[in-house]
PDB file of C-alpha atoms and ligand atoms in Angstrom:
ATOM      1  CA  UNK R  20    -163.819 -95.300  77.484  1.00 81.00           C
ATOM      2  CA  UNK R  21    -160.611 -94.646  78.408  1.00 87.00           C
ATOM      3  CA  UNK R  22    -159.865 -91.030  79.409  1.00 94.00           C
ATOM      4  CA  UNK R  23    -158.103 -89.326  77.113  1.00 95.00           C
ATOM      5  CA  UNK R  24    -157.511 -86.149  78.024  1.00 97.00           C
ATOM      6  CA  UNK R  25    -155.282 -87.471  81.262  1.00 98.00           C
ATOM      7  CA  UNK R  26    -153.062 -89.657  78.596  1.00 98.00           C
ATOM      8  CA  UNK R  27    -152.722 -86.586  76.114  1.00 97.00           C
ATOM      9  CA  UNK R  28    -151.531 -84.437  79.077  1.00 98.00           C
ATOM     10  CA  UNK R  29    -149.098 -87.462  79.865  1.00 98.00           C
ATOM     11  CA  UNK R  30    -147.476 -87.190  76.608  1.00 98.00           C
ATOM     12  CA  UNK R  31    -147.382 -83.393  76.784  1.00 97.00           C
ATOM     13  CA  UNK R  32    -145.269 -83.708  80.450  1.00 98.00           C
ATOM     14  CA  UNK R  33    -143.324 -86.410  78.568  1.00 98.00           C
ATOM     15  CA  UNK R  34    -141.944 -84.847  75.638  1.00 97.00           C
ATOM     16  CA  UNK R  35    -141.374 -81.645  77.773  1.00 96.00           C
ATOM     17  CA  UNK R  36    -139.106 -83.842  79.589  1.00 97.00           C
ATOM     18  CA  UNK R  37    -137.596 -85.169  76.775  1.00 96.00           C
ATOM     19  CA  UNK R  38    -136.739 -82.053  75.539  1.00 93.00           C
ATOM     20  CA  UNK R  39    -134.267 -81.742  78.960  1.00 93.00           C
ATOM     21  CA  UNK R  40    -133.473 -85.724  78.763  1.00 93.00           C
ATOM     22  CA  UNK R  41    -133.404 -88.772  77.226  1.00 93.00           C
ATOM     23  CA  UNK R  42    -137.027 -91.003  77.881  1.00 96.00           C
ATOM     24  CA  UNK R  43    -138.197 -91.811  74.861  1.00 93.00           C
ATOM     25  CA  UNK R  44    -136.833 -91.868  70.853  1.00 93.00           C
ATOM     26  CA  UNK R  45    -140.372 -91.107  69.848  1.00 94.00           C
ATOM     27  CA  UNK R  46    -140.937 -87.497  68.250  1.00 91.00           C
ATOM     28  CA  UNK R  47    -144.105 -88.272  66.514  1.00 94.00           C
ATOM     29  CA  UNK R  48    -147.425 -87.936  68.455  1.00 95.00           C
ATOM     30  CA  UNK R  49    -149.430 -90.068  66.995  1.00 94.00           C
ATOM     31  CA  UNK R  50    -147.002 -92.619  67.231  1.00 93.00           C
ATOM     32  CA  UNK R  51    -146.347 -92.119  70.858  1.00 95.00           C
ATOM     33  CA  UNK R  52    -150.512 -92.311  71.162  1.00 94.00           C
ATOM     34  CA  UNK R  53    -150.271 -95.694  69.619  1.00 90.00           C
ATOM     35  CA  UNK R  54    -147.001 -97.300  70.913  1.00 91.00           C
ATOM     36  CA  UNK R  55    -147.150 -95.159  74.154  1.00 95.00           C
ATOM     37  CA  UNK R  56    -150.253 -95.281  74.987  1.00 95.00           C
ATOM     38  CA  UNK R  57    -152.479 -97.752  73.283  1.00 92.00           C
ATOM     39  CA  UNK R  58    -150.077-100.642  74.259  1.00 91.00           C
ATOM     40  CA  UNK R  59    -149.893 -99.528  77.466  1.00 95.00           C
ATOM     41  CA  UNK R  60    -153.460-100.193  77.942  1.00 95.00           C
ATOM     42  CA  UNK R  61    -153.450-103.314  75.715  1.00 93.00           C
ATOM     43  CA  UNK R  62    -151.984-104.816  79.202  1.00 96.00           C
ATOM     44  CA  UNK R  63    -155.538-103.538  81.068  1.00 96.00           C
ATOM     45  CA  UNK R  64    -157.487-106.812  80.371  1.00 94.00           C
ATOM     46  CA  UNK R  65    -154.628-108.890  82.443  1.00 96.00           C
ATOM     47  CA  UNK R  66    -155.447-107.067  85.018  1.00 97.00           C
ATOM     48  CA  UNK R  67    -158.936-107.162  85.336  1.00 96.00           C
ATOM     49  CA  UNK R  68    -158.925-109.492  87.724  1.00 96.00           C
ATOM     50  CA  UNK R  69    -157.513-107.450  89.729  1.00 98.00           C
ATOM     51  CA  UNK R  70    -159.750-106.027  92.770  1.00 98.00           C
ATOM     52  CA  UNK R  71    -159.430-102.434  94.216  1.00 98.00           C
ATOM     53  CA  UNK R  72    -156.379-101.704  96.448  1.00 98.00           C
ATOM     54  CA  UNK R  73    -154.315-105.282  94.536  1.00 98.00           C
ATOM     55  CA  UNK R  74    -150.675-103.941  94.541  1.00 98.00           C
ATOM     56  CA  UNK R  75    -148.798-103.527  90.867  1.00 98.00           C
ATOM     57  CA  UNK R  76    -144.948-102.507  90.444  1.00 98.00           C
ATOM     58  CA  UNK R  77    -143.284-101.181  87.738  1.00 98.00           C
ATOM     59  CA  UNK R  78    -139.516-102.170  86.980  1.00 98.00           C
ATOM     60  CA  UNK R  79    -137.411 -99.815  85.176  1.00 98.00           C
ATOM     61  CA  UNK R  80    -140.484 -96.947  84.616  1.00 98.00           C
ATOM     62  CA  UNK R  81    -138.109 -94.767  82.965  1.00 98.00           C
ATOM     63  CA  UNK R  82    -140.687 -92.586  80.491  1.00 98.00           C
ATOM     64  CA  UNK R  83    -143.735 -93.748  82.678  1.00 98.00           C
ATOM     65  CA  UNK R  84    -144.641 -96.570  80.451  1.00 98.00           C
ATOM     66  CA  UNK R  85    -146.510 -98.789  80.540  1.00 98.00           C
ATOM     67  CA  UNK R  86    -147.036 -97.620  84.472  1.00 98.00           C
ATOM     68  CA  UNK R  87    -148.751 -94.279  84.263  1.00 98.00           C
ATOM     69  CA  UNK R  88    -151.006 -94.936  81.710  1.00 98.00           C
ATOM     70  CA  UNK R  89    -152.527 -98.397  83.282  1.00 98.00           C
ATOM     71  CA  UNK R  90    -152.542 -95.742  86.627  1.00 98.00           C
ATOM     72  CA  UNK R  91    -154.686 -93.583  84.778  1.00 98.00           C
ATOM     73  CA  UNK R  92    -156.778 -96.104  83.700  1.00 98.00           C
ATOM     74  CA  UNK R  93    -156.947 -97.865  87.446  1.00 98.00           C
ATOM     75  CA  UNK R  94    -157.213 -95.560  89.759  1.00 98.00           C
ATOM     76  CA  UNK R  95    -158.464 -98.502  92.766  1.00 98.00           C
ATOM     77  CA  UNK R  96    -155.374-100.110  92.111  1.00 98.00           C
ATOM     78  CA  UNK R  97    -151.807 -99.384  94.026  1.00 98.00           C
ATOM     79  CA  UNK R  98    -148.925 -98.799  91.957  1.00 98.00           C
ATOM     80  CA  UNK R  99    -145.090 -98.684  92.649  1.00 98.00           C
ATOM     81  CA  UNK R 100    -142.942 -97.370  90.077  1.00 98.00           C
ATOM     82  CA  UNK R 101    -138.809 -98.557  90.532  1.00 98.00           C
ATOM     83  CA  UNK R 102    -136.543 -97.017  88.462  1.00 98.00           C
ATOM     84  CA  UNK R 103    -132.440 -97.159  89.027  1.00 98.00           C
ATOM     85  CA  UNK R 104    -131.694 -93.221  87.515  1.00 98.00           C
ATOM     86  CA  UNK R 105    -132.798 -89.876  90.301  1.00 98.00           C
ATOM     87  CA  UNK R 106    -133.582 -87.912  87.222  1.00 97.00           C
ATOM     88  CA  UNK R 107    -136.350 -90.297  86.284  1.00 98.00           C
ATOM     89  CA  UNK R 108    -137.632 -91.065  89.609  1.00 98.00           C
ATOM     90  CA  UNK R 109    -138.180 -87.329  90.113  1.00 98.00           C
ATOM     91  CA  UNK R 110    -139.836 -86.793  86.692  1.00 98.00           C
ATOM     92  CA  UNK R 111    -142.132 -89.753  87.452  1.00 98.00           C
ATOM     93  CA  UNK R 112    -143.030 -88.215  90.668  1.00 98.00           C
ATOM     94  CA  UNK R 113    -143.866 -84.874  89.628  1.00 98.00           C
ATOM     95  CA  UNK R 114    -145.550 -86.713  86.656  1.00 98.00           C
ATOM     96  CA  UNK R 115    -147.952 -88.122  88.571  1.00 98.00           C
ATOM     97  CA  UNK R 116    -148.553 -85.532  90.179  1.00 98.00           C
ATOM     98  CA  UNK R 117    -149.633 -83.533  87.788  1.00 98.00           C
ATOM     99  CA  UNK R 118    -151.897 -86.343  86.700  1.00 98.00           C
ATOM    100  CA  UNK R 119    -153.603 -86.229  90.335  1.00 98.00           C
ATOM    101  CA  UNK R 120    -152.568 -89.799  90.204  1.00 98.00           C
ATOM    102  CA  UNK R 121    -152.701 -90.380  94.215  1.00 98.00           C
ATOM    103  CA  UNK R 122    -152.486 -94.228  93.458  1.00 98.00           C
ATOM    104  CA  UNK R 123    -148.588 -93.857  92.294  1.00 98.00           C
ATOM    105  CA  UNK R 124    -145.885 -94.086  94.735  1.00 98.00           C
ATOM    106  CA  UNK R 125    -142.279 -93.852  93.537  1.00 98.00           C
ATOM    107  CA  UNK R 126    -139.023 -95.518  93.908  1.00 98.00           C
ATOM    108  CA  UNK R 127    -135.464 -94.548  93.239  1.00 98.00           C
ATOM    109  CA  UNK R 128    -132.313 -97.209  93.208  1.00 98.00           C
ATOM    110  CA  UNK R 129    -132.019-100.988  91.591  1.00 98.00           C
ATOM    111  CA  UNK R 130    -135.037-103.009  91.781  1.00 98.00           C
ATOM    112  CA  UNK R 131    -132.530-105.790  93.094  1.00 98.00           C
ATOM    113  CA  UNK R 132    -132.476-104.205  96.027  1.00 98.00           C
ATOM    114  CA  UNK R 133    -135.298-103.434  96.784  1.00 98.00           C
ATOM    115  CA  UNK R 134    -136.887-106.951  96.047  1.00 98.00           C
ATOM    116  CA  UNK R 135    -134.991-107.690  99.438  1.00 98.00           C
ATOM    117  CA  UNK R 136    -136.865-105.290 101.436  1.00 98.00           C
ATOM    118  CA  UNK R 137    -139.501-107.597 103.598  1.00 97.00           C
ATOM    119  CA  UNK R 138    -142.173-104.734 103.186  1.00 97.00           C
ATOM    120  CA  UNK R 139    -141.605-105.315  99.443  1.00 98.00           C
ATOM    121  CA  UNK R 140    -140.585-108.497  99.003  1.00 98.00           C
ATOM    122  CA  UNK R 141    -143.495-111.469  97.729  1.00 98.00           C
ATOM    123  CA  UNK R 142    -146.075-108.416  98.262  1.00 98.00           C
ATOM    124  CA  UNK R 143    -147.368-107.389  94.878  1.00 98.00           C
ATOM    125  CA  UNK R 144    -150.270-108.954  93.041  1.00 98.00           C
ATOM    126  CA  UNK R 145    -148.448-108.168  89.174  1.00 98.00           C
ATOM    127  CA  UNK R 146    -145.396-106.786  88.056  1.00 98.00           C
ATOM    128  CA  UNK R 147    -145.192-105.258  84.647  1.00 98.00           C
ATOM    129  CA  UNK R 148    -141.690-104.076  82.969  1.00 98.00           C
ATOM    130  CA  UNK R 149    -141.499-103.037  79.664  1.00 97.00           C
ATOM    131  CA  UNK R 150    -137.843-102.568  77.512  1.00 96.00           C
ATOM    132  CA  UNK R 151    -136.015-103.839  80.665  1.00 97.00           C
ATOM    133  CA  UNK R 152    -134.587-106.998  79.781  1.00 97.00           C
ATOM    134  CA  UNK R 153    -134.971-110.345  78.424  1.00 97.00           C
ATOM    135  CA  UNK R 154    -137.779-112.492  79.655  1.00 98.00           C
ATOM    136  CA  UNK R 155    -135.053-114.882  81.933  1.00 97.00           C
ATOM    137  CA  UNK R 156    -133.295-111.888  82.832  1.00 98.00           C
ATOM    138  CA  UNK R 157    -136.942-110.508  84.104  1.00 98.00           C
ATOM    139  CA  UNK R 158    -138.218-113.626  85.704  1.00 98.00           C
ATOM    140  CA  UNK R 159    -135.116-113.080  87.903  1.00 98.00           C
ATOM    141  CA  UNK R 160    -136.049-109.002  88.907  1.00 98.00           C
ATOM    142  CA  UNK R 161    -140.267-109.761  89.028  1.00 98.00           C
ATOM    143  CA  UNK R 162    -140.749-113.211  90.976  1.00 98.00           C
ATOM    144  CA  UNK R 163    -139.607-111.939  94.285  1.00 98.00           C
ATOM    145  CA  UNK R 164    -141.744-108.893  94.406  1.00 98.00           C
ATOM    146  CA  UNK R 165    -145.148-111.600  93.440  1.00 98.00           C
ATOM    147  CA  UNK R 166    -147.094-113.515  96.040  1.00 98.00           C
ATOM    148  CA  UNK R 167    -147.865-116.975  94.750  1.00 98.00           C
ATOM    149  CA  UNK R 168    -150.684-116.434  91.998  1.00 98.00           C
ATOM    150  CA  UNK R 169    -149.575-113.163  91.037  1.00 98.00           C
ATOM    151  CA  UNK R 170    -148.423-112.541  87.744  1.00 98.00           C
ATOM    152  CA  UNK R 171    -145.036-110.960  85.417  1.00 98.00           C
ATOM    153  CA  UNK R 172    -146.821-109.142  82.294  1.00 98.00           C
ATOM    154  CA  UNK R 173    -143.689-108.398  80.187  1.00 98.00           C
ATOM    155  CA  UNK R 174    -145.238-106.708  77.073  1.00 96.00           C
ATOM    156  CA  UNK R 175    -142.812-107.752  74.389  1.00 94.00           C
ATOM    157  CA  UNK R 176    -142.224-107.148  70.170  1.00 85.00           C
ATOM    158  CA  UNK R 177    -141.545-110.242  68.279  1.00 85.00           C
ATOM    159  CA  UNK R 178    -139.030-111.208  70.202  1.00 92.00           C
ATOM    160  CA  UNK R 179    -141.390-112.818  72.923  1.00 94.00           C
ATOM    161  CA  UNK R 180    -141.948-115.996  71.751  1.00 95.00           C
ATOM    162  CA  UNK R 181    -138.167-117.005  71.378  1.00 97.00           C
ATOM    163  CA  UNK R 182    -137.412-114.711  74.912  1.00 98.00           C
ATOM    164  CA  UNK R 183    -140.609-117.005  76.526  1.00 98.00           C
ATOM    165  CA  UNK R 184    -139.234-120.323  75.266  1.00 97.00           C
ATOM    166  CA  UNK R 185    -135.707-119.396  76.719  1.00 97.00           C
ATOM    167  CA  UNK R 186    -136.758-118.669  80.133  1.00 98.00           C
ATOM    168  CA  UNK R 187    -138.639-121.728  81.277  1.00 98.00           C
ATOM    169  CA  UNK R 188    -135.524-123.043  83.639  1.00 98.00           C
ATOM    170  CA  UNK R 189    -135.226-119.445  84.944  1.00 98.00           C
ATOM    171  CA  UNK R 190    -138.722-119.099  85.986  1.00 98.00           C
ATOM    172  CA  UNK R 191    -138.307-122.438  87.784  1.00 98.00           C
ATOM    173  CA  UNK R 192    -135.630-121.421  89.647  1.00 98.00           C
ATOM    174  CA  UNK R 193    -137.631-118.286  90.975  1.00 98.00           C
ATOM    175  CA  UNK R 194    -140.612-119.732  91.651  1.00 98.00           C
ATOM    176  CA  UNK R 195    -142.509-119.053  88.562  1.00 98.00           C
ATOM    177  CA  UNK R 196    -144.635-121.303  86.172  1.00 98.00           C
ATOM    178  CA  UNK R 197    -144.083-121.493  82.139  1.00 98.00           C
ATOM    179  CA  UNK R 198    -143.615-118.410  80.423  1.00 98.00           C
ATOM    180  CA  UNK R 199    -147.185-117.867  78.317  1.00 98.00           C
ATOM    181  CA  UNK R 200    -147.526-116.363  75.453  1.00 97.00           C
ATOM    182  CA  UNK R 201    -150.330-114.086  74.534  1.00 95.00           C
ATOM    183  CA  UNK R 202    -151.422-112.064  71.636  1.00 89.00           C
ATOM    184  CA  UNK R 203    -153.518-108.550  71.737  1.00 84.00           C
ATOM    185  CA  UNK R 204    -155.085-108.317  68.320  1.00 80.00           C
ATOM    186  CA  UNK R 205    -155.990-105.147  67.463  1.00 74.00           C
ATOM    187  CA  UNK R 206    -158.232-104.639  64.112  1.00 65.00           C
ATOM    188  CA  UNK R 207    -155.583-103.196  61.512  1.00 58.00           C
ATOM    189  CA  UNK R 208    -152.467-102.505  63.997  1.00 65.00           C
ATOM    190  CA  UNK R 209    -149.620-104.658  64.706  1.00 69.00           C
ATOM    191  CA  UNK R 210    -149.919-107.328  67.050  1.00 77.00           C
ATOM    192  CA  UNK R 211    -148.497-107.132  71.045  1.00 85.00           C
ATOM    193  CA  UNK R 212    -147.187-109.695  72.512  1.00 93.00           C
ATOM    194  CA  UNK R 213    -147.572-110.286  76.015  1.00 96.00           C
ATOM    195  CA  UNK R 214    -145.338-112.708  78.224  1.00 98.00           C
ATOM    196  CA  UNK R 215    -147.015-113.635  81.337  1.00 98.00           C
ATOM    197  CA  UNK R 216    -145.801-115.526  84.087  1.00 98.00           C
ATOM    198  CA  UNK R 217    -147.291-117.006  87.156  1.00 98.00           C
ATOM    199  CA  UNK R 218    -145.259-117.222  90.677  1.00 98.00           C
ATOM    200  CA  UNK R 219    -146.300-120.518  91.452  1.00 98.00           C
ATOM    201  CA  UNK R 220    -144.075-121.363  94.559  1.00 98.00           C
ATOM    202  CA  UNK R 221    -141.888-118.950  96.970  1.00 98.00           C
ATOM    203  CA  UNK R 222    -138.791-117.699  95.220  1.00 98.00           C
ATOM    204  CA  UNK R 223    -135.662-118.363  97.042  1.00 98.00           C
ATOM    205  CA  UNK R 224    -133.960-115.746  99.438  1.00 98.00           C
ATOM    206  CA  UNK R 225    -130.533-115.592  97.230  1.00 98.00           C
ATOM    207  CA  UNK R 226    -132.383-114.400  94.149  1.00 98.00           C
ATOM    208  CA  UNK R 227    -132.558-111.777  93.211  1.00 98.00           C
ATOM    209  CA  UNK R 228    -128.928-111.928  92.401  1.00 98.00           C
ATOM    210  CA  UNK R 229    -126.621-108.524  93.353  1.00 98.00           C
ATOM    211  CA  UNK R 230    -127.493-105.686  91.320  1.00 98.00           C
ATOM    212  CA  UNK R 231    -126.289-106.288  87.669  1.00 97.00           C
ATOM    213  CA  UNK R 232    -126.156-109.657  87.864  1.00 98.00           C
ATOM    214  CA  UNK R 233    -129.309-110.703  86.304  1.00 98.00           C
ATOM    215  CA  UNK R 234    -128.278-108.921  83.100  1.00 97.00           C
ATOM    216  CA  UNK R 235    -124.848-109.566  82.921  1.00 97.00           C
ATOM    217  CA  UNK R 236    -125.190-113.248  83.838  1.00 97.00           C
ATOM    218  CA  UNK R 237    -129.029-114.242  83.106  1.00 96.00           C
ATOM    219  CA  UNK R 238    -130.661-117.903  85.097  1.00 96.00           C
TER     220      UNK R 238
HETATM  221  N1  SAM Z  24    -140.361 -98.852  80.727  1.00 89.06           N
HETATM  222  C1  SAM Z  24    -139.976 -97.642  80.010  1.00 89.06           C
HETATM  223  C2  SAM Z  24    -140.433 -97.706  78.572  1.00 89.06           C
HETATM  224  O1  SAM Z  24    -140.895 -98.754  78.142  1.00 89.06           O
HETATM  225  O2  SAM Z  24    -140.330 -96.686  77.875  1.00 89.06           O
HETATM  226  C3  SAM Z  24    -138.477 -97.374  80.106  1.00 89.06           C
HETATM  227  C4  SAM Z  24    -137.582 -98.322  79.397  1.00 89.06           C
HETATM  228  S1  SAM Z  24    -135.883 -97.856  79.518  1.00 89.06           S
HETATM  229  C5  SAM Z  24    -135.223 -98.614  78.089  1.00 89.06           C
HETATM  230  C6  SAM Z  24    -135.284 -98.861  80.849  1.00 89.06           C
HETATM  231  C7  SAM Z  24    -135.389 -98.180  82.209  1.00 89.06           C
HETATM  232  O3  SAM Z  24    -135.243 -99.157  83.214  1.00 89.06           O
HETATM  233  C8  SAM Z  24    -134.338 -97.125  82.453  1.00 89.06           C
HETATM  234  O4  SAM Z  24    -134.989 -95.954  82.881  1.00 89.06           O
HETATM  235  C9  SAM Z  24    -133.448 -97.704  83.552  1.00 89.06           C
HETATM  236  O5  SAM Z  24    -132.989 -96.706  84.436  1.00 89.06           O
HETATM  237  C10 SAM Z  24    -134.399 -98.669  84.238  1.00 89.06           C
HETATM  238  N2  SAM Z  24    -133.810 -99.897  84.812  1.00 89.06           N
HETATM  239  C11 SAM Z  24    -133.201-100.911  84.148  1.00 89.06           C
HETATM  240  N3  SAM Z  24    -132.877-101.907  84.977  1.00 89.06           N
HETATM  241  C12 SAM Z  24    -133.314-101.527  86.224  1.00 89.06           C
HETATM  242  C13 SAM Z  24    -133.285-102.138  87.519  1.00 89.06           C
HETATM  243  N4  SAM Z  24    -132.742-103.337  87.683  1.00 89.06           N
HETATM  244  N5  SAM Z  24    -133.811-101.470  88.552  1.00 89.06           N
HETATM  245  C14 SAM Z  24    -134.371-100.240  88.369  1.00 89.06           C
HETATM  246  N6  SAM Z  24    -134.433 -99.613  87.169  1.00 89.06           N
HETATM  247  C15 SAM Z  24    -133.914-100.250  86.113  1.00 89.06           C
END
C-alpha cells in the first residue's frame, strides 16, 4: 500500500511552492494525484530489483518528480536529486525534509558537471529524469552516472517510442544498450510509457559533453 498521507503532504509543500514559483502547470489535485503521483510510482516495479542502500539519481528534479515520491515509497534506497536552478535545489531540500525523507541528498548546478566528479561518476545503480529532454539528449546526461548493468528509466508520453527509436546510435556512443520500450497499463487510465536503457559498457571520459551541449547539439 503505498503511503498516502506522505504523498498528499508532498503535493501540499508543492503547490505552496508554486504559489511563490514556477514547478508545476498543474492546479488541479486530483490531477496532480494521478500525473504527479501515480506515475511517479508507475516507475516502482523497475526498481524492484533494486536491493537496500542501491544508489538512484534524479536529473533535472525541478517539482520533486518523479524523485520524491519513488523516495517515499523506498526508503532503503539512496537517492540524489540534481537540479541546475538554487531556488529548486533549496525547495527540494527543505521538501524532503519535511517528508523525514533521510534517504534524499540534494544537488545544485548542471548535471554535466557533475557526471565528471569521480565520486559520482559510473556510481549509481538507475537514473530516472522525467520532462528533461529527449531520449538521445538523455542517454548523453544518464550513462555516465550508471555502472555497467544499471539502468536510464525515462518515463515518457507518446512521444517515447519515436524518442527510443532515435536514440539507438547515441546510447552506443555512451555506453548504453537499445533503448526499450515499456508500457504501464493501468485499468481505465492512460498508458505510461517507460524508456529504459541499460549501460552496457564504460561510457567514454569526453561525454558528457560541456554543459548545454547535449541539448543544443544531441549524439
Ligand atoms: N522532473 C520534474 C518534473 O517532471 O516535473 C521537473 C521537470 S522541469 C520541466 C526540468 C527541470 O530540469 C528544471 O527544473 C531544470 O532546472 C532542470 N534541468 C534541466 N536540464 C538540467 C541539467 N542538465 N542539469 C540539472 N538540471 C537540469
Amino acid at each position: 500500500m503505498p503511503d498516502s498521507a506522505s504523498h498528499s503532504r508532498f503535493l501540499d509543500l508543492l503547490f505552496e511552492a508554486n504559489a511563490k514559483f514556477n514547478l508545476t502547470a498543474i492546479q488541479d489535485r486530483a490531477i496532480a494525484w494521478e500525473t504527479l503521483i501515480l506515475e511517479s510510482l508507475d516507475l516502482l516495479p523497475f526498481l524492484a530489483a533494486l536491493p537496500a542502500k542501491s544508489r538512484v539519481v534524479d536529473i533535472g528534479s525541478g517539482g520533486g518528480v518523479p524523485a520524491l515520491p519513488l523516495a517515499i515509497e523506498r526508503r532503503d534506497l539512496e537517492f540524489t536529486l540534481i537540479d541546475a536552478t538554487g531556488k529548486k535545489a533549496r525547495y527540494l531540500e527543505e521538501t524532503a525534509g519535511a517528508l523525514g525523507l533521510a534517504n534524499v541528498r540534494v544537488l545544485n548546478g548542471r548535471s554535466e558537471d557533475f557526471a565528471h566528479e569521480r565520486r559520482l561518476r559510473e556510481s549509481f545503480d538507475a537514473v530516472t529524469a522525467r520532462a528533461v529532454g529527449e531520449v538521445r539528449e538523455l542517454v548523453e546526461l544518464a550513462l555516465p552516472f550508471l555502472r555497467i548493468g544499471g539502468v536510464l528509466l525515462a518515463p515518457k508520453g507518446q512521444k517515447g517510442e519515436a524518442e527510443a527509436a532515435a536514440a539507438g546510435p547515441a546510447s552506443k556512443l555512451v555506453g548504453g544498450g537499445p533503448p526499450e520500450v515499456l508500457r504501464v497499463e493501468r485499468p481505465s487510465e492512460r498508458t505510461l510509457v517507460v524508456v529504459r536503457v541499460t549501460k552496457v559498457a564504460r561510457t567514454p571520459t569526453s561525454y558528457p559533453r560541456p554543459p548545454g551541449k547535449p541539448k543544443s547539439d544531441p549524439l
